[in-house]
Tab-separated table of C-alpha atoms and ligand atoms in Angstrom:
chain	number	residue	atom	x	y	z
A	1	MET	CA	91.959	129.233	50.111
A	2	ASP	CA	94.633	130.286	52.612
A	3	THR	CA	95.054	127.417	55.283
A	4	LYS	CA	96.015	128.684	58.775
A	5	VAL	CA	98.210	126.360	60.597
A	6	TRP	CA	98.217	126.944	64.365
A	7	LYS	CA	100.705	125.083	66.829
A	8	VAL	CA	99.133	124.166	70.049
A	9	ASP	CA	100.876	122.372	72.870
A	10	LYS	CA	98.395	120.009	74.306
A	11	HIS	CA	99.856	120.370	77.776
A	12	VAL	CA	99.294	124.162	78.337
A	13	ASP	CA	96.730	125.081	81.037
A	14	ASN	CA	93.276	126.517	80.101
A	15	LEU	CA	93.379	125.422	76.532
A	16	ILE	CA	89.617	126.414	76.099
A	17	ASP	CA	90.794	130.085	76.220
A	18	TYR	CA	93.983	129.609	74.232
A	19	PRO	CA	94.092	132.142	71.453
A	20	HIS	CA	94.404	129.630	68.597
A	21	VAL	CA	91.758	127.335	69.969
A	22	VAL	CA	89.464	130.397	70.137
A	23	ASP	CA	90.337	131.385	66.560
A	24	ALA	CA	89.600	127.763	65.384
A	25	ALA	CA	86.248	127.785	67.320
A	26	ILE	CA	85.345	131.131	65.593
A	27	PHE	CA	85.954	129.453	62.224
A	28	LEU	CA	83.665	126.543	63.312
A	29	ALA	CA	80.958	128.893	64.294
A	30	GLU	CA	81.099	130.497	60.911
A	31	ASN	CA	80.687	126.956	59.266
A	32	GLU	CA	84.258	126.873	58.135
A	33	VAL	CA	86.184	123.490	58.558
A	34	VAL	CA	89.288	122.966	60.680
A	35	ALA	CA	91.489	119.875	61.148
A	36	LEU	CA	92.102	118.993	64.806
A	37	PRO	CA	94.279	116.348	66.555
A	38	THR	CA	92.523	113.494	68.468
A	39	GLU	CA	94.159	110.577	70.225
A	40	THR	CA	93.429	108.316	67.131
A	41	VAL	CA	94.058	110.330	64.007
A	42	TYR	CA	93.611	113.960	62.897
A	43	GLY	CA	89.882	114.756	62.198
A	44	LEU	CA	88.389	117.425	59.750
A	45	GLY	CA	85.935	119.174	62.048
A	46	GLY	CA	82.859	121.152	61.163
A	47	ASN	CA	79.495	122.309	62.671
A	48	ALA	CA	77.377	119.098	62.531
A	49	LYS	CA	74.250	121.045	62.511
A	50	SER	CA	75.078	122.939	59.271
A	51	ASP	CA	74.612	121.566	55.800
A	52	GLU	CA	77.038	124.270	54.713
A	53	ALA	CA	79.826	123.177	56.980
A	54	VAL	CA	79.317	119.402	56.346
A	55	ALA	CA	79.150	119.884	52.587
A	56	LYS	CA	82.692	121.691	53.033
A	57	ILE	CA	83.984	118.487	54.759
A	58	PHE	CA	82.874	116.198	51.987
A	59	ALA	CA	84.176	118.450	49.303
A	60	ALA	CA	87.567	119.023	50.850
A	61	LYS	CA	88.099	115.214	51.334
A	62	GLY	CA	86.495	114.174	48.058
A	63	ARG	CA	84.279	111.773	50.201
A	64	PRO	CA	81.261	109.999	48.805
A	65	GLY	CA	78.081	111.513	50.150
A	66	ASP	CA	76.623	108.125	51.405
A	67	ASN	CA	79.430	107.761	53.965
A	68	PRO	CA	78.200	109.316	57.194
A	69	LEU	CA	80.435	111.069	59.597
A	70	ILE	CA	81.198	110.632	63.275
A	71	ILE	CA	79.788	113.323	65.553
A	72	HIS	CA	82.353	114.444	68.275
A	73	ILE	CA	81.286	115.762	71.710
A	74	ALA	CA	83.122	117.291	74.523
A	75	LYS	CA	81.090	116.057	77.500
A	76	LYS	CA	79.174	112.808	77.851
A	77	GLU	CA	75.871	114.729	78.665
A	78	GLN	CA	76.040	116.355	75.178
A	79	VAL	CA	74.960	112.881	73.755
A	80	HIS	CA	71.361	113.458	74.884
A	81	SER	CA	70.910	116.428	72.494
A	82	ILE	CA	71.604	114.278	69.382
A	83	VAL	CA	70.365	110.596	70.072
A	84	LYS	CA	66.809	109.335	70.744
A	85	ASP	CA	67.691	106.863	73.497
A	86	ILE	CA	70.728	105.388	75.288
A	87	PRO	CA	70.421	101.595	75.561
A	88	GLU	CA	71.872	100.196	78.788
A	89	LYS	CA	74.927	98.617	77.170
A	90	ALA	CA	75.720	101.850	75.421
A	91	ALA	CA	75.666	103.705	78.706
A	92	GLN	CA	77.979	101.028	80.181
A	93	LEU	CA	80.438	101.468	77.208
A	94	MET	CA	80.329	105.301	77.501
A	95	GLU	CA	81.109	104.991	81.216
A	96	SER	CA	84.048	102.831	80.581
A	97	PHE	CA	85.589	104.155	77.392
A	98	TRP	CA	84.655	107.924	77.028
A	99	PRO	CA	86.636	109.918	76.509
A	100	GLY	CA	88.410	107.330	74.247
A	101	PRO	CA	88.713	105.600	70.799
A	102	LEU	CA	85.163	104.081	70.808
A	103	THR	CA	82.482	105.454	68.579
A	104	ILE	CA	78.860	104.329	69.462
A	105	ILE	CA	75.963	104.135	66.932
A	106	PHE	CA	72.724	105.243	68.409
A	107	ASN	CA	69.213	106.000	67.085
A	108	LYS	CA	69.298	109.462	66.037
A	109	LYS	CA	67.048	112.340	67.322
A	110	ASP	CA	65.345	113.983	64.397
A	111	GLY	CA	65.724	117.490	63.294
A	112	VAL	CA	69.078	118.342	65.184
A	113	LEU	CA	71.911	117.421	62.807
A	114	SER	CA	72.439	118.137	59.189
A	115	GLU	CA	71.110	115.219	57.245
A	116	LEU	CA	74.245	115.305	55.099
A	117	ALA	CA	76.302	114.412	58.215
A	118	THR	CA	74.444	111.214	58.842
A	119	ALA	CA	73.966	110.447	55.125
A	120	GLY	CA	70.185	110.397	55.654
A	121	LEU	CA	70.431	107.477	58.062
A	122	SER	CA	68.091	106.998	61.032
A	123	THR	CA	71.224	106.298	63.295
A	124	VAL	CA	74.142	108.472	64.311
A	125	ALA	CA	77.738	107.590	65.174
A	126	VAL	CA	79.007	109.536	68.302
A	127	ARG	CA	82.259	109.674	70.035
A	128	MET	CA	84.111	111.748	72.784
A	129	PRO	CA	87.774	111.952	71.973
A	130	ASP	CA	90.429	111.709	74.535
A	131	HIS	CA	92.580	114.586	73.477
A	132	PRO	CA	92.757	117.872	75.458
A	133	VAL	CA	92.925	120.024	72.302
A	134	ALA	CA	89.937	118.354	70.619
A	135	LEU	CA	87.868	118.572	73.802
A	136	ALA	CA	88.734	122.177	74.346
A	137	LEU	CA	87.914	123.080	70.630
A	138	ILE	CA	84.617	121.213	70.753
A	139	GLU	CA	83.537	122.762	74.149
A	140	LYS	CA	84.574	126.300	73.045
A	141	SER	CA	82.545	126.007	69.817
A	142	GLY	CA	79.465	124.818	71.907
A	143	LEU	CA	78.570	122.669	68.952
A	144	PRO	CA	78.509	118.943	68.006
A	145	ILE	CA	81.370	118.519	65.680
A	146	ALA	CA	81.268	116.221	62.674
A	147	ALA	CA	84.780	114.969	61.942
A	148	PRO	CA	85.881	112.246	59.629
A	149	SER	CA	89.736	111.511	59.413
A	150	ALA	CA	91.401	114.527	57.859
A	151	ASN	CA	92.888	112.771	54.737
A	152	SER	CA	91.925	112.916	51.124
A	153	SER	CA	89.399	110.075	50.610
A	154	GLY	CA	91.191	106.808	50.017
A	155	LYS	CA	94.610	107.812	51.450
A	156	PRO	CA	95.967	106.646	54.854
A	157	SER	CA	94.505	108.585	57.789
A	158	PRO	CA	96.632	111.533	58.971
A	159	THR	CA	98.608	111.006	62.234
A	160	THR	CA	100.499	114.167	62.024
A	161	ALA	CA	99.580	117.793	61.112
A	162	GLN	CA	102.120	117.344	58.301
A	163	HIS	CA	99.933	114.512	56.754
A	164	VAL	CA	96.918	116.848	56.808
A	165	ILE	CA	98.863	119.617	55.098
A	166	GLU	CA	100.010	117.226	52.451
A	167	ASP	CA	96.348	116.191	51.653
A	168	LEU	CA	94.233	119.345	52.503
A	169	GLN	CA	96.318	122.635	52.425
A	170	GLY	CA	94.470	125.200	50.458
A	171	LYS	CA	91.194	123.283	50.826
A	172	ILE	CA	90.312	123.966	54.470
A	173	ALA	CA	90.240	127.111	56.823
A	174	GLY	CA	92.792	125.861	59.347
A	175	ILE	CA	94.818	123.134	60.939
A	176	ILE	CA	95.585	122.806	64.597
A	177	ASP	CA	98.924	121.141	65.009
A	178	GLY	CA	98.916	119.503	68.405
A	179	GLY	CA	101.788	116.997	67.573
A	180	PRO	CA	101.586	113.352	66.555
A	181	THR	CA	98.434	111.438	67.555
A	182	GLY	CA	98.997	108.528	69.894
A	183	VAL	CA	96.711	105.413	69.094
A	184	GLY	CA	97.348	105.792	65.228
A	185	VAL	CA	94.336	103.773	64.070
A	186	GLU	CA	90.826	105.113	64.096
A	187	SER	CA	88.232	104.485	66.813
A	188	THR	CA	86.255	101.225	67.106
A	189	VAL	CA	82.748	101.669	65.739
A	190	VAL	CA	80.166	99.670	67.719
A	191	ASP	CA	76.525	99.490	66.906
A	192	CYS	CA	74.400	99.521	70.108
A	193	THR	CA	71.097	99.713	68.388
A	194	GLU	CA	70.820	95.937	68.637
A	195	SER	CA	70.534	93.883	71.756
A	196	ILE	CA	73.980	92.281	71.181
A	197	PRO	CA	76.432	95.191	70.274
A	198	VAL	CA	78.225	94.722	66.827
A	199	ILE	CA	81.616	95.958	65.896
A	200	LEU	CA	81.381	97.534	62.516
A	201	ARG	CA	84.958	98.762	62.458
A	202	PRO	CA	87.875	97.333	64.704
A	203	GLY	CA	89.845	100.110	66.185
A	204	GLY	CA	91.506	101.526	69.281
A	205	ILE	CA	89.415	99.678	71.685
A	206	THR	CA	89.709	95.915	71.349
A	207	LYS	CA	86.805	93.396	71.169
A	208	GLU	CA	88.349	91.905	74.410
A	209	GLN	CA	88.115	95.262	76.178
A	210	LEU	CA	84.366	95.558	75.152
A	211	GLU	CA	83.396	92.094	76.126
A	212	GLU	CA	84.669	92.724	79.603
A	213	VAL	CA	82.256	95.456	80.036
A	214	VAL	CA	79.131	94.200	78.279
A	215	GLY	CA	79.495	90.518	77.542
A	216	GLU	CA	78.973	89.068	74.128
A	217	ILE	CA	79.963	91.240	71.201
A	218	ARG	CA	79.453	90.396	67.452
A	219	LEU	CA	81.572	91.174	64.533
A	220	ASP	CA	79.882	92.556	61.443
A	221	PRO	CA	80.041	89.561	59.010
A	222	ALA	CA	81.321	91.920	56.373
A	223	LEU	CA	84.679	92.141	58.450
A	224	LYS	CA	85.377	88.503	57.634
A	225	ASP	CA	83.674	87.876	54.316
A	226	GLN	CA	84.274	90.275	51.477
A	227	GLU	CA	80.944	89.400	49.823
A	228	SER	CA	78.687	90.660	52.646
A	229	LYS	CA	77.560	94.244	52.639
A	230	PRO	CA	78.983	96.168	55.576
A	231	LYS	CA	76.663	98.002	57.939
A	232	SER	CA	79.133	100.817	58.160
A	233	PRO	CA	78.992	102.460	54.706
A	234	GLY	CA	82.633	103.663	54.941
A	235	MET	CA	83.809	99.984	55.269
A	236	LYS	CA	82.906	99.168	51.587
A	237	TYR	CA	85.510	101.542	50.063
A	238	ARG	CA	89.078	100.744	49.264
A	239	HIS	CA	91.105	102.710	51.902
A	240	TYR	CA	94.451	103.529	53.357
A	241	ALA	CA	96.158	102.589	50.039
A	242	PRO	CA	99.732	103.616	49.391
A	243	ASN	CA	100.446	104.387	45.625
A	244	ALA	CA	102.281	101.092	44.941
A	245	PRO	CA	100.495	97.783	45.124
A	246	LEU	CA	100.813	96.296	48.552
A	247	TYR	CA	100.888	92.458	49.207
A	248	LEU	CA	100.611	90.921	52.540
A	249	VAL	CA	103.186	88.022	52.979
A	250	SER	CA	102.808	85.146	55.209
A	251	GLY	CA	105.772	82.868	55.394
A	252	SER	CA	109.435	82.449	56.455
A	253	ARG	CA	112.123	85.051	56.066
A	254	SER	CA	113.602	83.179	53.039
A	255	PHE	CA	110.246	82.993	51.431
A	256	LEU	CA	109.991	86.832	51.604
A	257	GLN	CA	113.558	87.282	50.569
A	258	ASN	CA	113.065	85.287	47.425
A	259	LEU	CA	109.963	87.314	46.483
A	260	ILE	CA	111.988	90.414	46.882
A	261	ALA	CA	114.799	89.090	44.730
A	262	GLU	CA	112.420	88.045	41.996
A	263	ARG	CA	110.875	91.423	41.784
A	264	GLN	CA	114.334	93.097	41.833
A	265	LYS	CA	115.321	91.003	38.906
A	266	GLU	CA	112.459	92.363	36.942
A	267	GLY	CA	113.870	95.832	37.652
A	268	MET	CA	111.405	96.786	40.416
A	269	ARG	CA	112.234	98.965	43.442
A	270	VAL	CA	110.942	96.910	46.272
A	271	GLY	CA	109.656	98.233	49.608
A	272	VAL	CA	109.117	95.981	52.689
A	273	LEU	CA	106.947	96.941	55.683
A	274	THR	CA	108.393	95.136	58.730
A	275	THR	CA	108.910	95.481	62.370
A	276	GLU	CA	111.961	96.365	64.489
A	277	GLU	CA	112.430	92.699	65.296
A	278	ASN	CA	112.529	91.557	61.712
A	279	MET	CA	114.079	94.633	59.892
A	280	HIS	CA	117.674	93.366	60.189
A	281	TYR	CA	116.891	90.144	58.351
A	282	VAL	CA	115.399	91.786	55.241
A	283	GLN	CA	117.306	93.060	52.272
A	284	ALA	CA	115.198	95.304	49.932
A	285	ASP	CA	115.382	98.798	48.374
A	286	VAL	CA	113.372	100.477	51.134
A	287	VAL	CA	112.870	98.708	54.405
A	288	LEU	CA	110.602	100.400	56.999
A	289	ALA	CA	109.899	99.200	60.610
A	290	CYS	CA	106.557	99.913	61.861
A	291	GLY	CA	106.968	99.576	65.635
A	292	LYS	CA	107.655	96.433	67.497
A	293	ARG	CA	105.775	93.157	66.944
A	294	ALA	CA	105.967	92.384	70.588
A	295	GLU	CA	103.996	95.671	71.270
A	296	LEU	CA	101.191	95.929	68.699
A	297	ALA	CA	100.297	99.304	69.960
A	298	THR	CA	103.529	100.725	68.550
A	299	VAL	CA	102.669	99.133	65.149
A	300	ALA	CA	99.156	100.830	65.190
A	301	SER	CA	100.854	104.157	66.061
A	302	SER	CA	103.185	104.205	63.154
A	303	LEU	CA	101.284	102.309	60.488
A	304	TYR	CA	99.858	105.214	58.494
A	305	ASP	CA	102.984	107.178	58.669
A	306	VAL	CA	104.863	104.201	57.268
A	307	LEU	CA	102.304	103.639	54.438
A	308	ARG	CA	102.695	107.458	53.483
A	309	THR	CA	106.484	107.235	53.553
A	310	PHE	CA	106.591	104.421	50.870
A	311	ASN	CA	104.909	107.045	48.499
A	312	LYS	CA	107.817	109.361	48.980
A	313	GLU	CA	110.158	106.458	48.294
A	314	ASN	CA	108.755	105.780	44.881
A	315	VAL	CA	108.784	102.002	45.348
A	316	ASN	CA	106.990	99.933	42.584
A	317	ILE	CA	105.684	97.161	44.936
A	318	ILE	CA	105.418	96.726	48.744
A	319	TYR	CA	105.508	93.478	50.733
A	320	SER	CA	104.234	93.715	54.218
A	321	GLU	CA	104.477	91.404	57.188
A	322	VAL	CA	101.200	90.101	58.742
A	323	PHE	CA	100.140	90.392	62.330
A	324	PRO	CA	98.011	88.366	64.800
A	325	ASN	CA	94.329	88.967	64.576
A	326	THR	CA	93.761	89.597	68.269
A	327	GLY	CA	93.783	92.815	70.438
A	328	VAL	CA	94.716	95.865	68.455
A	329	GLY	CA	96.081	93.450	65.841
A	330	GLN	CA	92.598	93.212	64.536
A	331	ALA	CA	92.432	96.938	63.731
A	332	ILE	CA	95.953	96.703	62.144
A	333	MET	CA	95.042	93.749	60.044
A	334	ASN	CA	91.748	95.188	58.970
A	335	ARG	CA	93.624	98.376	57.683
A	336	LEU	CA	96.386	96.460	56.111
A	337	GLU	CA	93.980	94.041	54.245
A	338	LYS	CA	92.177	97.105	52.853
A	339	ALA	CA	95.370	98.888	51.848
A	340	ALA	CA	96.336	95.640	50.075
A	341	GLY	CA	93.018	95.023	48.481
A	342	HIS	CA	93.074	91.785	50.257
A	343	LYS	CA	96.128	90.461	48.307
A	344	LEU	CA	97.788	87.919	50.436
A	345	ILE	CA	100.724	85.649	49.345
A	346	SER	CA	101.226	82.616	51.468
A	347	GLU	CA	104.258	80.240	51.487
B	401	TXA	O1	89.075	107.711	65.253
B	401	TXA	C1	88.153	108.122	64.548
B	401	TXA	O2	87.044	107.479	64.531
B	401	TXA	C2	88.456	109.348	63.567
B	401	TXA	C3	88.736	110.586	64.464
B	401	TXA	C4	88.884	111.819	63.572
B	401	TXA	O3	87.618	110.740	65.367
B	401	TXA	N1	87.293	109.481	62.718
B	401	TXA	C5	87.146	108.582	61.668
B	401	TXA	O4	86.047	109.060	60.893
B	401	TXA	O5	87.696	107.656	61.409
B	401	TXA	P1	85.819	108.424	59.417
B	401	TXA	O6	84.813	109.410	58.847
B	401	TXA	O7	86.992	108.356	58.689
B	401	TXA	O8	85.175	107.022	59.607
B	401	TXA	C6	83.782	106.910	60.195
B	401	TXA	C7	83.324	105.517	60.046
B	401	TXA	C8	82.978	105.234	58.526
B	401	TXA	O9	83.295	103.983	58.303
B	401	TXA	C9	81.454	105.436	58.540
B	401	TXA	O10	80.855	104.741	57.574
B	401	TXA	C10	81.017	104.938	59.839
B	401	TXA	O11	82.152	105.393	60.813
B	401	TXA	N2	79.742	105.564	60.325
B	401	TXA	C11	79.300	106.704	60.604
B	401	TXA	N3	78.084	106.922	60.907
B	401	TXA	C12	77.576	105.657	60.905
B	401	TXA	C13	76.367	105.065	61.060
B	401	TXA	N4	75.164	105.772	61.477
B	401	TXA	N5	76.167	103.828	61.013
B	401	TXA	C14	77.159	103.069	60.584
B	401	TXA	N6	78.422	103.466	60.394
B	401	TXA	C15	78.585	104.825	60.511
B	402	MG	MG1	88.536	107.806	57.364
């Protein structure tokens, strides 16, 4: 399949009538699938009402059919057409964080969406992205848009159109290149079908931010304990993995340097994922800085690009610095732990 790549500057006026946005909306109406920029990562969008479109999303990504998709909307009111009811706390979260990197789980209205999109569950995940191009495209299509991250299943999520091209060119109808995404990690997924909301996936909106609005928030036990079954089906899969084995390293600079030296003696090409503050203290074959430790948002923003760069560098092993488990650090550590298959080396 020929994949169209359209460049769209997110700052232009009247995006909803911009020719490339119109072209992409026509593809969506024809049940073709199109990658689009959001403020978190690129999504692979399709008509959420159509089995045909949703099946194309799963096929292009190689995604297991039991992993439901997030439904993207352009206006808050659109949520009424797909959910059964809006609990009070969900309404407060929508008011505070939409548009933005927060996905809310509601009870689903029956008979509206493709059953494939929700993997047959009685609930549905909804979000309103904070990106002018995504909002214009969804509004122009007039449809609820199902959109998982636009990567091949298992790979790090795409934060640039180039990442999407690497994974999906030839498999999808089009890609809107709206430049690099900002947040860099996916939306926070919060289940509001229970009286105390539960975070199923940490992401762009922090636990602390949610608590400020609705008080007590729980964390899905599966986020801490690998034995529990996660409520978010997607969280059970290994994800975000670079090709080389990744180890998280907690310890002093000399501890890390010794590990590197041991591996190099064994003939390995060693990669290190570190930060701007620490990179000058590390000697390895490939040293990549992932933002600044002092500003965790910059780490989130470049994390997936750095993980993908290690693949191009053909390293045999990667050691990564660890981050504090607070604020957006919770999302960063969740993704790194998954990418590492929970392999941690402590001093
Ligand atoms: O930032 C994002 O959320 C990006 C952009 C493109 O919007 N999308 C994204 O989608 O990360 P995806 O498909 O890669 O991740 C969706 C997550 C999965 O872990 C999935 O299992 C969970 O949301 N999910 C979807 N529907 C659910 C439901 N009804 N109940 C529980 N978890 C659900
Ligand atoms: Mg994903």
